[in-house]
Coordinates of C-alpha atoms in Angstrom, one line a residue:
X1 CA -11.3 3.4 11.1
X2 CA -7.7 4.1 11.8
X3 CA -5.4 1.4 10.3
X4 CA -2.2 2.8 11.4
X5 CA -0.7 5.7 13.2
X6 CA 3.0 6.8 13.2
X7 CA 3.8 9.1 16.3
X8 CA 7.1 11.2 16.7
X9 CA 9.2 8.6 14.9
X10 CA 12.9 8.9 14.5
X11 CA 15.4 6.8 12.7
X12 CA 19.3 6.9 12.7
X13 CA 21.8 5.3 10.5
X14 CA 24.9 5.4 12.7
X15 CA 25.4 9.0 13.9
X16 CA 23.2 10.5 11.0
X17 CA 19.5 11.1 11.7
X18 CA 17.3 10.1 8.8
X19 CA 14.0 10.8 10.2
X20 CA 13.0 13.0 13.0
X21 CA 9.5 13.6 14.8
X22 CA 7.4 12.0 12.0
X23 CA 3.6 11.8 12.4
X24 CA 1.5 10.1 9.8
X25 CA -2.2 8.5 10.0
X26 CA -3.7 6.0 7.7
X27 CA -7.5 5.4 7.7
X28 CA -9.4 2.9 5.8
X29 CA -9.7 3.6 2.1
X30 CA -7.1 6.4 2.4
X31 CA -5.1 6.9 -0.9
X32 CA -1.8 8.6 0.3
X33 CA 1.2 9.8 -1.6
X34 CA 4.6 10.2 0.3
X35 CA 6.7 12.8 -1.5
X36 CA 10.1 14.7 -0.8
X37 CA 13.3 15.3 -2.3
X38 CA 15.8 12.4 -2.9
X39 CA 17.3 11.4 0.3
X40 CA 14.5 12.7 2.5
X41 CA 13.9 9.3 3.8
X42 CA 10.8 8.2 1.9
X43 CA 11.9 4.5 1.3
X44 CA 13.1 4.3 4.8
X45 CA 9.8 5.3 6.3
X46 CA 7.9 2.9 4.1
X47 CA 10.2 0.0 5.2
X48 CA 9.7 1.1 8.9
X49 CA 5.9 1.0 8.4
X50 CA 6.1 -2.3 6.7
X51 CA 8.1 -3.8 9.6
X52 CA 11.2 -4.4 7.3
X53 CA 13.6 -2.4 9.5
X54 CA 13.5 -1.0 13.0
X55 CA 13.3 2.7 14.3
X56 CA 14.9 4.3 17.2
X57 CA 12.3 6.7 18.8
X58 CA 8.5 7.1 18.7
X59 CA 5.8 4.5 18.2
X60 CA 3.8 2.9 15.5
X61 CA 0.2 1.9 16.5
X62 CA -1.6 -0.7 14.4
X63 CA -4.4 -3.1 15.4
X64 CA -3.3 -6.7 15.3
X65 CA -5.9 -7.7 12.8
X66 CA -4.7 -5.1 10.2
X67 CA -2.7 -6.7 7.3
X68 CA 0.2 -4.9 5.6
X69 CA 1.5 -5.7 2.0
X70 CA 4.8 -4.1 0.9
X71 CA 6.4 -3.8 -2.5
X72 CA 9.9 -2.6 -2.5
X73 CA 11.7 -0.9 -5.5
X74 CA 13.1 -3.5 -7.9
X75 CA 11.6 -6.3 -5.9
X76 CA 11.3 -9.2 -8.4
X77 CA 9.5 -12.5 -7.6
X78 CA 12.0 -15.2 -7.2
X79 CA 10.3 -18.7 -7.4
X80 CA 10.8 -22.1 -8.8
X81 CA 7.1 -22.4 -9.5
X82 CA 5.0 -21.4 -12.7
X83 CA 3.3 -18.4 -13.0
X84 CA -0.1 -19.8 -12.2
X85 CA 1.1 -22.0 -9.2
X86 CA 2.8 -19.1 -7.7
X87 CA -0.3 -16.9 -7.8
X88 CA -2.3 -19.8 -6.3
X89 CA -0.1 -19.7 -3.2
X90 CA -1.9 -16.6 -2.2
X91 CA -5.2 -18.7 -1.8
X92 CA -3.6 -21.7 0.1
X93 CA -6.1 -21.4 3.0
X94 CA -9.0 -21.4 0.3
X95 CA -7.6 -24.3 -1.6
X96 CA -7.4 -26.3 1.7
X97 CA -11.0 -25.5 2.4
X98 CA -12.0 -26.6 -1.1
X99 CA -10.2 -29.8 -0.5
X100 CA -12.2 -30.2 2.7
X101 CA -15.4 -29.8 0.9
X102 CA -14.4 -32.5 -1.7
X103 CA -13.4 -34.9 1.1
X104 CA -16.8 -34.4 2.7
X105 CA -18.6 -34.9 -0.7
X106 CA -16.7 -38.3 -0.9
X107 CA -17.6 -39.2 2.6
X108 CA -21.4 -38.6 1.8
X109 CA -21.1 -41.5 -0.7
X110 CA -19.9 -44.1 1.8
X111 CA -22.6 -46.5 2.8
X112 CA -21.5 -46.5 6.4
X113 CA -22.2 -42.8 6.4
X114 CA -25.4 -42.2 4.3
X115 CA -27.0 -45.3 6.2
X116 CA -26.2 -43.8 9.7
X117 CA -28.7 -40.8 10.0
X118 CA -26.9 -39.2 12.9
X119 CA -23.3 -39.3 11.1
X120 CA -24.9 -38.4 7.9
X121 CA -26.5 -35.4 9.5
X122 CA -23.2 -34.3 11.0
X123 CA -21.3 -34.5 7.7
X124 CA -24.1 -32.5 6.0
X125 CA -24.0 -29.9 8.6
X126 CA -20.2 -29.5 8.4
X127 CA -20.6 -29.5 4.4
X128 CA -23.1 -26.6 4.6
X129 CA -20.8 -24.5 6.9
X130 CA -17.8 -25.0 4.8
X131 CA -19.5 -24.2 1.7
X132 CA -20.9 -20.9 3.2
X133 CA -17.3 -19.9 4.4
X134 CA -15.9 -20.9 1.0
X135 CA -18.2 -18.6 -0.8
X136 CA -17.9 -15.7 1.7
X137 CA -14.0 -15.9 1.3
X138 CA -14.3 -15.7 -2.5
X139 CA -13.8 -19.4 -3.2
X140 CA -15.8 -19.3 -6.5
X141 CA -13.9 -16.1 -7.6
X142 CA -10.3 -16.6 -7.0
X143 CA -9.3 -18.1 -10.3
X144 CA -11.0 -15.3 -12.2
X145 CA -9.3 -12.8 -10.0
X146 CA -5.8 -14.3 -10.8
X147 CA -6.8 -14.2 -14.6
X148 CA -7.9 -10.6 -14.3
X149 CA -4.6 -9.4 -12.6
X150 CA -2.5 -11.4 -14.9
X151 CA -4.3 -9.8 -17.9
X152 CA -4.0 -6.3 -16.3
X153 CA -0.2 -6.8 -16.0
X154 CA 0.2 -8.0 -19.5
X155 CA 0.7 -11.7 -19.0
X156 CA -2.2 -12.8 -21.2
X157 CA 0.1 -13.9 -24.0
X158 CA 2.1 -16.2 -21.7
X159 CA 1.5 -19.9 -21.1
X160 CA 0.6 -19.8 -17.2
X161 CA 2.8 -23.0 -16.8
X162 CA 5.9 -20.9 -17.7
X163 CA 8.4 -21.3 -14.9
X164 CA 8.9 -17.7 -13.2
X165 CA 12.7 -18.5 -13.2
X166 CA 12.8 -18.1 -16.9
X167 CA 11.4 -14.4 -17.0
X168 CA 13.1 -11.1 -17.2
X169 CA 13.7 -8.9 -14.2
X170 CA 10.9 -6.6 -15.2
X171 CA 8.4 -9.5 -15.7
X172 CA 9.3 -10.7 -12.2
X173 CA 8.7 -7.3 -10.7
X174 CA 5.2 -7.3 -12.3
X175 CA 4.5 -10.6 -11.0
X176 CA 5.6 -9.5 -7.6
X177 CA 3.0 -6.7 -7.8
X178 CA 0.4 -8.9 -9.0
X179 CA 0.9 -11.4 -6.2
X180 CA 0.7 -8.6 -3.7
X181 CA -2.5 -7.1 -5.3
X182 CA -4.2 -10.6 -5.1
X183 CA -3.3 -10.8 -1.4
X184 CA -5.5 -7.7 -0.7
X185 CA -3.9 -6.4 2.5
X186 CA -5.7 -3.7 4.5
X187 CA -2.8 -1.4 3.7
X188 CA -1.0 -1.6 0.4
X189 CA 2.5 0.0 0.5
X190 CA 4.1 0.6 -2.8
X191 CA 7.6 2.0 -3.4
X192 CA 7.8 3.1 -7.0
X193 CA 5.4 0.6 -8.4
X194 CA 5.3 2.2 -11.9
X195 CA 8.9 1.0 -12.7
X196 CA 8.8 -1.5 -15.5
X197 CA 5.1 -0.7 -16.6
X198 CA 4.1 0.4 -20.0
X199 CA 1.2 2.9 -20.5
X200 CA -1.3 0.2 -20.8
X201 CA -0.4 -1.5 -17.6
X202 CA 0.0 1.8 -15.9
X203 CA -3.6 2.8 -16.9
X204 CA -4.9 -0.5 -15.6
X205 CA -3.0 -0.2 -12.2
X206 CA -4.5 3.4 -11.7
X207 CA -8.0 1.9 -12.1
X208 CA -7.3 -1.1 -9.9
X209 CA -6.0 1.1 -7.0
X210 CA -8.9 3.5 -7.4
X211 CA -11.2 0.8 -6.6
X212 CA -9.1 -1.0 -4.0
X213 CA -10.9 -1.8 -1.0
X214 CA -8.1 -1.1 1.5
X215 CA -5.7 1.8 2.0
X216 CA -2.9 2.7 -0.3
X217 CA 0.4 4.4 0.6
X218 CA 2.6 5.3 -2.3
X219 CA 6.0 6.7 -3.2
X220 CA 6.3 7.6 -6.9
X221 CA 8.1 9.9 -9.1
X222 CA 5.3 9.6 -11.7
X223 CA 3.2 12.9 -11.1
X224 CA 0.4 11.8 -13.5
X225 CA 0.1 8.5 -11.7
X226 CA -0.1 10.3 -8.4
X227 CA -2.7 12.7 -9.7
X228 CA -4.8 9.8 -10.7
X229 CA -4.5 7.7 -7.5
X230 CA -3.7 9.6 -4.3
X231 CA -6.1 12.2 -2.5
X232 CA -3.6 12.9 0.4
X233 CA -0.1 14.0 0.2
X234 CA 2.4 13.8 2.9
X235 CA 5.5 16.0 2.3
X236 CA 8.7 14.6 4.1
X237 CA 11.7 16.4 5.0
X238 CA 14.2 15.3 7.7
X239 CA 12.9 17.6 10.4
X240 CA 9.3 17.7 9.5
X241 CA 6.3 16.1 7.7
X242 CA 3.4 18.2 6.3
X243 CA 0.0 16.9 5.3
X244 CA -1.9 18.3 2.3
X245 CA -5.4 17.2 1.1
X246 CA -5.7 16.8 -2.6
X247 CA -3.8 15.1 -5.4
X248 CA -0.3 16.0 -6.4
X249 CA -1.2 19.0 -8.6
X250 CA -3.3 20.5 -5.7
X251 CA -0.4 19.8 -3.3
X252 CA 2.0 21.7 -5.5
X253 CA -0.4 24.8 -5.8
X254 CA -0.9 24.7 -1.9
X255 CA 2.7 24.4 -1.4
X256 CA 3.2 27.5 -3.7
X257 CA 0.5 29.4 -1.8
X258 CA 2.2 28.4 1.6
X259 CA 5.6 29.5 0.3
X260 CA 4.2 32.9 -1.1
X261 CA 2.5 33.4 2.4
X262 CA 5.8 32.5 4.3
X263 CA 7.7 34.9 2.1
X264 CA 5.3 37.8 2.8
X265 CA 5.6 37.1 6.6
X266 CA 9.3 37.0 6.3
X267 CA 9.3 40.3 4.4
X268 CA 7.0 41.9 7.1
X269 CA 9.3 40.6 9.8
X270 CA 12.4 42.0 8.1
X271 CA 10.6 45.3 7.8
X272 CA 9.7 45.4 11.4
X273 CA 13.3 44.5 12.4
X274 CA 14.5 47.3 10.1
X275 CA 12.2 49.8 11.8
X276 CA 13.1 48.6 15.1
X277 CA 16.9 49.0 14.2
X278 CA 16.3 52.5 12.9
X279 CA 14.5 53.4 16.2
X280 CA 17.3 52.1 18.3
X281 CA 20.0 54.0 16.2
X282 CA 18.0 57.2 16.6
X283 CA 17.6 56.8 20.2
X284 CA 21.3 56.0 20.7
X285 CA 22.1 59.3 18.9
X286 CA 19.5 61.1 21.0
X287 CA 21.0 59.8 24.3

């Protein structure tokens, strides 16, 4: 299933062209690394895909039901809530559903309801439907999921009632990542997610992303992290984008092989040009 297609996309900042004729495709469960020299437009492309900024030419095709989650570089979580309450906001619809279930349980205890067979039957039917929906959407799991992610991001030593406003910039960035992971979008877009992470947290994030149910699109300077997580590389330059299958190390090997092949073709071409020039000079003399 294709989650997103970028076709012939171009972007200008004033008169300067940042991206030109960019093509990229994301399928379900893809693990994509976006690479290129500094200034090639990697972060700009991520922002365009994440609908943070506009583009000038081309198109982005995305089904309406596909959800995107985007973590920008240095994006700390600014909130007046506690750590726990902020993570709970991801599950607001589930918590509302849980409250509806509690309300129906309360309703069942009312004499005017349980003495009325028809009304009681309707409440019971609604209750069963809500319970099934609650279970399918992870209602019995979400608190454990929050604890798991907070533990993975090294917040297990914190009192979860701690206000986020009292935390450091690095801690706020980790919480921003945690909240995004809990929201589980179909396409997770991460720009330098390894900033502010120690080795232990990095290892946890690698494993988490390997098992992630959706697709992942990452920009990272951490070669080891990319090797562990991605299986497709898109190399971006201003005038082109090239797709390689494999992790970062395999991409480097293929790129080196491509360069060697191109050099041989160039040398062959130069040799042919030299022979042609020699032939022309000789024929000019003969003439």
